[in-house]
Structure formats: structure tokens, C-alpha cells
C-alpha positions as MATLAB code, in Angstrom:
seq = 'MSISAPRFASCFVFLNNSIDPHMMLRLVCLVLFALCLAGPAQAQTSQPATVAKPAKNAPSKPAPASRSTPQGAGPCVGVISLLGDRFIVKKIGVTVFGNENKEVPVDGFGLDDLVVERVRAAVGSGFVVRRIAADKSAFSSYDPGLGMFARSDKAGAIVRQVAGQAGCKRYVVVIKGIRQGGFFGIGVMKGSPLYNMADIYAVIRIYVHDGQSFDILKSGEGSISGSNFMTGPPTLRIDWAQWPEPPEAANNPVMRASTRQLLGNVLDKSLPTLLQSQ';
ca = [
      50.721  -62.320   28.952;
      51.727  -63.619   32.415;
      55.075  -66.035   33.716;
      53.520  -68.061   37.076;
      55.882  -68.661   39.378;
      57.244  -72.391   39.341;
      57.962  -72.008   36.172;
      60.042  -68.305   36.681;
      61.813  -70.126   39.064;
      63.146  -73.163   37.520;
      64.290  -70.785   33.827;
      65.593  -69.186   36.813;
      67.821  -72.070   38.199;
      68.799  -73.130   34.816;
      70.558  -69.630   33.199;
      72.076  -68.994   36.704;
      73.703  -72.715   36.466;
      74.944  -72.541   32.310;
      75.660  -68.471   32.390;
      77.407  -66.014   33.939;
      76.431  -64.442   36.980;
      76.855  -61.302   35.171;
      74.794  -62.381   31.672;
      72.378  -63.767   34.558;
      71.385  -60.196   36.163;
      70.999  -58.844   32.941;
      68.450  -61.762   31.671;
      66.517  -60.895   35.039;
      66.494  -57.288   34.935;
      65.464  -58.015   31.137;
      62.281  -60.502   32.793;
      61.131  -58.015   35.343;
      61.504  -55.200   32.459;
      59.089  -57.554   30.159;
      56.677  -57.918   33.282;
      56.211  -54.239   34.750;
      54.994  -53.579   30.870;
      52.240  -56.774   30.090;
      50.418  -54.984   33.894;
      50.030  -51.957   32.007;
      48.267  -53.448   28.973;
      46.748  -56.132   30.120;
      44.804  -53.502   32.337;
      44.068  -51.030   28.991;
      40.864  -52.626   28.373;
      38.822  -50.827   25.446;
      35.801  -49.079   26.499;
      34.026  -48.147   24.163;
      33.780  -45.158   22.436;
      31.714  -42.304   25.015;
      29.132  -40.431   22.710;
      28.908  -37.094   23.360;
      25.264  -36.368   24.109;
      23.667  -33.652   22.115;
      23.561  -30.676   23.685;
      19.558  -29.877   24.264;
      18.652  -27.136   21.902;
      18.988  -24.400   23.461;
      15.408  -22.039   23.441;
      15.491  -19.948   20.212;
      15.332  -16.326   21.314;
      11.390  -15.053   19.611;
      11.929  -13.258   16.341;
      11.575   -9.484   17.077;
       8.716   -8.604   15.820;
       8.108   -7.217   12.074;
       7.890   -3.498   12.307;
       4.585   -2.374    9.708;
       6.611    0.350    7.309;
       5.631    3.288    9.501;
       3.058    5.500    8.776;
       3.609    9.253    7.771;
       3.478   11.697   10.347;
       1.496   15.175   11.265;
      -2.430   16.091   10.892;
      -4.409   14.205    9.312;
      -6.912   15.245    5.772;
      -9.506   13.177    5.235;
     -11.083   13.820    2.430;
     -14.662   11.514    0.792;
     -14.793   11.760   -3.148;
     -18.444   11.442   -4.547;
     -17.260   11.522   -8.248;
     -18.107    7.841   -8.333;
     -18.125    5.362  -11.738;
     -20.532    6.944  -13.540;
     -20.197    8.432  -16.891;
     -22.306   11.446  -18.952;
     -23.046   10.924  -22.582;
     -24.450   14.323  -23.642;
     -25.639   14.605  -27.011;
     -26.798   17.810  -28.289;
     -29.062   17.740  -30.985;
     -29.775   20.879  -34.331;
     -32.886   21.930  -31.172;
     -33.456   20.514  -27.896;
     -35.759   17.515  -28.959;
     -32.768   16.026  -30.360;
     -30.674   16.150  -27.592;
     -29.698   13.071  -25.688;
     -28.349   12.461  -22.105;
     -27.602    9.406  -21.206;
     -25.172    7.990  -17.669;
     -23.244    4.858  -18.277;
     -20.716    2.708  -15.761;
     -17.151    3.444  -16.485;
     -16.237    0.608  -13.804;
     -11.769    0.887  -13.317;
     -11.786    4.831  -14.482;
     -10.686    5.310  -10.610;
     -11.607    9.075   -9.971;
     -12.122    9.166   -6.177;
      -8.582    7.506   -6.264;
      -7.494   10.817   -8.460;
      -9.208   12.851   -6.403;
      -7.453   11.724   -3.169;
      -3.353   11.255   -5.025;
      -4.498   14.565   -6.053;
      -5.225   15.993   -2.819;
      -2.116   14.564   -1.576;
       0.205   16.153   -3.474;
      -1.803   19.385   -2.687;
      -1.106   18.947    0.732;
       2.551   17.604    0.723;
       4.516   15.460    2.946;
       3.331   17.421    6.270;
      -0.173   16.072    6.343;
      -0.889   11.958    6.279;
      -4.051   12.084    3.616;
      -6.695    9.262    4.409;
      -9.522    8.334    2.291;
     -13.018    8.766    4.086;
     -15.369    5.816    2.687;
     -18.926    7.035    2.918;
     -21.964    6.022    1.197;
     -23.884    8.273   -1.720;
     -26.509    7.845    0.208;
     -25.243    8.953    3.491;
     -24.950   13.509    1.497;
     -28.258   13.024   -1.212;
     -29.314   16.647    1.074;
     -25.823   17.495    1.225;
     -25.887   20.276   -1.539;
     -23.949   23.771    0.655;
     -24.342   26.089   -1.772;
     -21.066   27.803   -2.858;
     -18.728   30.593   -1.395;
     -20.000   33.099    0.500;
     -23.739   31.259    0.170;
     -22.632   27.812    1.553;
     -24.280   26.627    4.172;
     -21.959   24.933    6.856;
     -25.337   23.346    9.331;
     -26.485   20.122    7.569;
     -23.831   19.917    5.692;
     -20.966   20.270    8.896;
     -23.488   17.464   10.447;
     -22.985   14.908    7.536;
     -20.082   15.193    6.835;
     -19.101   14.406   10.644;
     -21.436   12.003   10.961;
     -19.039    9.874    8.497;
     -16.120   11.050    9.404;
     -16.560    8.757   12.728;
     -13.924    8.853   14.959;
     -11.432    9.368   12.403;
      -9.853   12.775   14.090;
      -8.268   14.842   11.160;
      -7.953   18.672   10.553;
      -9.728   19.624    7.945;
     -11.978   17.147    5.480;
     -12.104   17.661    1.942;
     -15.439   16.903    0.319;
     -15.637   16.363   -3.298;
     -18.413   16.246   -5.460;
     -20.334   16.595   -8.749;
     -21.862   19.889   -9.584;
     -24.268   21.487  -11.973;
     -23.721   24.175  -14.652;
     -25.696   25.880  -16.671;
     -26.441   23.349  -19.955;
     -27.722   20.777  -18.460;
     -23.655   19.952  -17.769;
     -23.723   17.860  -14.633;
     -20.758   15.286  -12.807;
     -18.372   14.145  -15.632;
     -18.742   13.112  -18.702;
     -17.993   13.640  -22.749;
     -20.294   16.372  -25.278;
     -20.676   16.415  -28.660;
     -22.232   19.661  -29.997;
     -24.351   20.133  -33.002;
     -23.619   17.036  -36.084;
     -23.475   20.519  -37.875;
     -19.602   20.486  -35.838;
     -17.776   17.808  -36.029;
     -16.690   18.135  -32.246;
     -16.451   16.194  -28.984;
     -15.347   17.518  -25.484;
     -14.027   15.657  -22.297;
     -15.882   17.799  -19.262;
     -15.735   17.608  -15.665;
     -17.982   20.424  -13.517;
     -16.608   19.467   -9.253;
     -17.461   20.813   -6.207;
     -14.953   20.698   -3.583;
     -15.543   22.290    0.105;
     -12.894   22.320    3.111;
     -14.838   20.994    6.254;
     -12.572   22.259    9.932;
     -12.287   18.710   11.739;
     -13.606   20.082   14.604;
     -16.553   22.344   13.616;
     -17.669   20.840   10.854;
     -17.943   24.358    9.592;
     -17.103   24.458    5.815;
     -13.934   26.842    5.702;
     -14.189   27.222    1.882;
     -15.753   26.134   -0.970;
     -14.573   26.426   -4.827;
     -16.192   24.982   -8.409;
     -13.276   22.987   -9.588;
     -11.788   24.704  -12.517;
      -8.690   25.063  -14.962;
      -7.996   29.179  -15.460;
      -9.228   29.523  -11.467;
     -12.850   30.838  -12.976;
     -15.627   29.490  -14.523;
     -17.417   32.164  -14.986;
     -16.864   33.242  -18.392;
     -15.760   29.997  -19.514;
     -18.343   27.277  -18.773;
     -17.256   23.683  -17.618;
     -13.430   23.027  -17.882;
     -13.043   20.616  -20.649;
     -10.799   18.669  -23.016;
     -10.734   18.502  -27.211;
     -10.919   14.485  -27.657;
     -10.988   13.538  -31.477;
     -13.896   13.032  -33.568;
     -13.014    9.151  -34.234;
     -13.343    8.699  -29.721;
     -16.902    9.360  -29.773;
     -19.537    6.160  -28.268;
     -21.352    5.106  -30.487;
     -23.384    3.587  -29.131;
     -22.876    5.383  -25.143;
     -22.235    2.336  -23.399;
     -19.042    2.501  -25.093;
     -17.385    5.205  -23.349;
     -16.061    2.469  -21.175;
     -12.464    2.018  -22.647;
      -8.477    2.760  -22.063;
      -8.452    5.515  -25.066;
     -11.806    7.501  -23.069;
     -10.171    6.711  -19.317;
      -7.322    8.382  -18.951;
      -8.932   11.444  -21.612;
     -11.313   11.663  -18.460;
      -8.133   11.546  -15.981;
      -6.081   13.695  -17.459;
      -8.981   16.294  -17.329;
      -9.746   15.620  -13.935;
      -6.022   16.108  -12.736;
      -5.776   19.150  -14.372;
      -9.506   20.523  -12.869;
      -7.693   19.085   -9.315;
      -4.491   20.600   -9.164;
      -5.498   23.964  -10.635;
      -8.279   24.395   -7.741;
      -6.779   22.497   -4.417;
      -3.849   24.760   -3.501;
      -5.789   27.737   -3.303;
      -8.771   25.911   -1.239;
      -6.112   24.035    0.803;
      -3.947   26.586    1.295;
      -3.057   27.100    4.827;
      -4.719   24.148    6.049;
];
């Protein structure tokens, strides 16, 4: 609000003629005071609200690379297990003409996996155990014998080729063995029909090769008692009702559990001696 100069002057003359000088002085002061307030009020025009500019997103720091679970430290022990997924169903007749022997597939028994587990338990936490994949055909001529008769030359060359760049300190090779009476590898046997008996058996051989020369350091046949010389192959008596009929019926959970129990016992009894100080 503004007051023009002529109008202000006329008001001043009128007031000067009709009002007491002291009163007049007060009015003049009030008018001047009002004019002083009006100036700043007119000057304060509304400004659009200042919109703060959004801060530029600071470049996000890259997330720290995830660290893989640290692997155990220590010398490497390579495991080459060739037990596979075949199971023998063996029936012994009254005469040799009544004998039956059939190999059946047993997918899911996980016998080679069990070997790796038991080697890991035998060597303890100071070693890193690695399974070495191997083609069975590469070991078709792997037959080094046992004990003092073990031959390292050809067997060592085979292990060297299969091991490749694994760089392990030792290599444990587990293969199927054979015993008198036609017991080969792992399977189940039923004796003469005159006796209601059935047993799972496990005939395996274990070889420990040096990781540099690939010579055979130790070897032995898997055993529960420490020696199979007088006791025959390691066996586990099972219920007569578990006998697989037909032979293909051997691929069942009960037979799997019993077979793994026997093989686990054989490995636990045999590996510590062969791997001692390895």
C-alpha cells in the first residue's frame, strides 16, 4: 500500500489547522512509521520454493568379492576307486553244475564314494583327500600283485597317466580282488540249499603309490581281521529272506545298507595300517 505525496500534504494541512500541535506531531510520527513498514512488505515478494536438487547418487562401492569356503590345508592324497556299480549274485549248488554267478547293476550303492569317505577318515585332518576320476579301461592291465610280489613299473605308469597334474603326495588305488572259490569283487552268496545261509562278501585290494615316483609303497587285501589267509573273504551274514530272487532284485535299499556296512568295516580295518606315516 502506498500514499501519494499530494494526498499526504492535504491531509497534513487539514490536521495542522484543526488539531493540537502535540497531537499533530504524534500523528505525523505514526504515519511515517506506517510508511516505513509498507516498504519492506512490498519488497518481500513470494519466491518459488527452492527445490533441492537430488544429490547425485554416489557411485556404489563394489561389493567385496565373495570368498569361497577355504579348503583344508595339507598334502594331497588322491583316491582312485574302481569298485563301480556292479554286484555279484552267487549261488553255490550241491554240485558245481548247480553253481550260478550273475553280475547285476546296483545304481546308487555309492561304493566308490564310500572309499573316498573312509580314506578321508583314515588320513585325518592334516591331508586333503581328492577323488581322481579314472576310466576303468585305463586300469584293465593294472594287476601289480600283493605284498613282496607287487610290481610297480607298469602299475605306476598307469597311475601316473591317470593322475595327470593332480600333484598329490600319495595315491590310493582300490580295485576288486579275487579269492579262491570264485569270489570276485563285492556281492552276495548263498550256500548249499541244505543250509539257509546268505552272506555279503567284499574282496578288494588296496595299493598306495608314491606321488613322485609312483612306486607302490604298500599294498594289501581288504580284511576285517587283519588277514584273510585262513578266514576267507570278509563277509556279513544277512537274513535269508534278503536273498535276491531274481538276481536283479539285489538293487534295493536293504542290500545297499548291508553292503556299505561290510565295505566300511573292511576299509576301516585295512586303511590305517596301509596309510600309516603317509
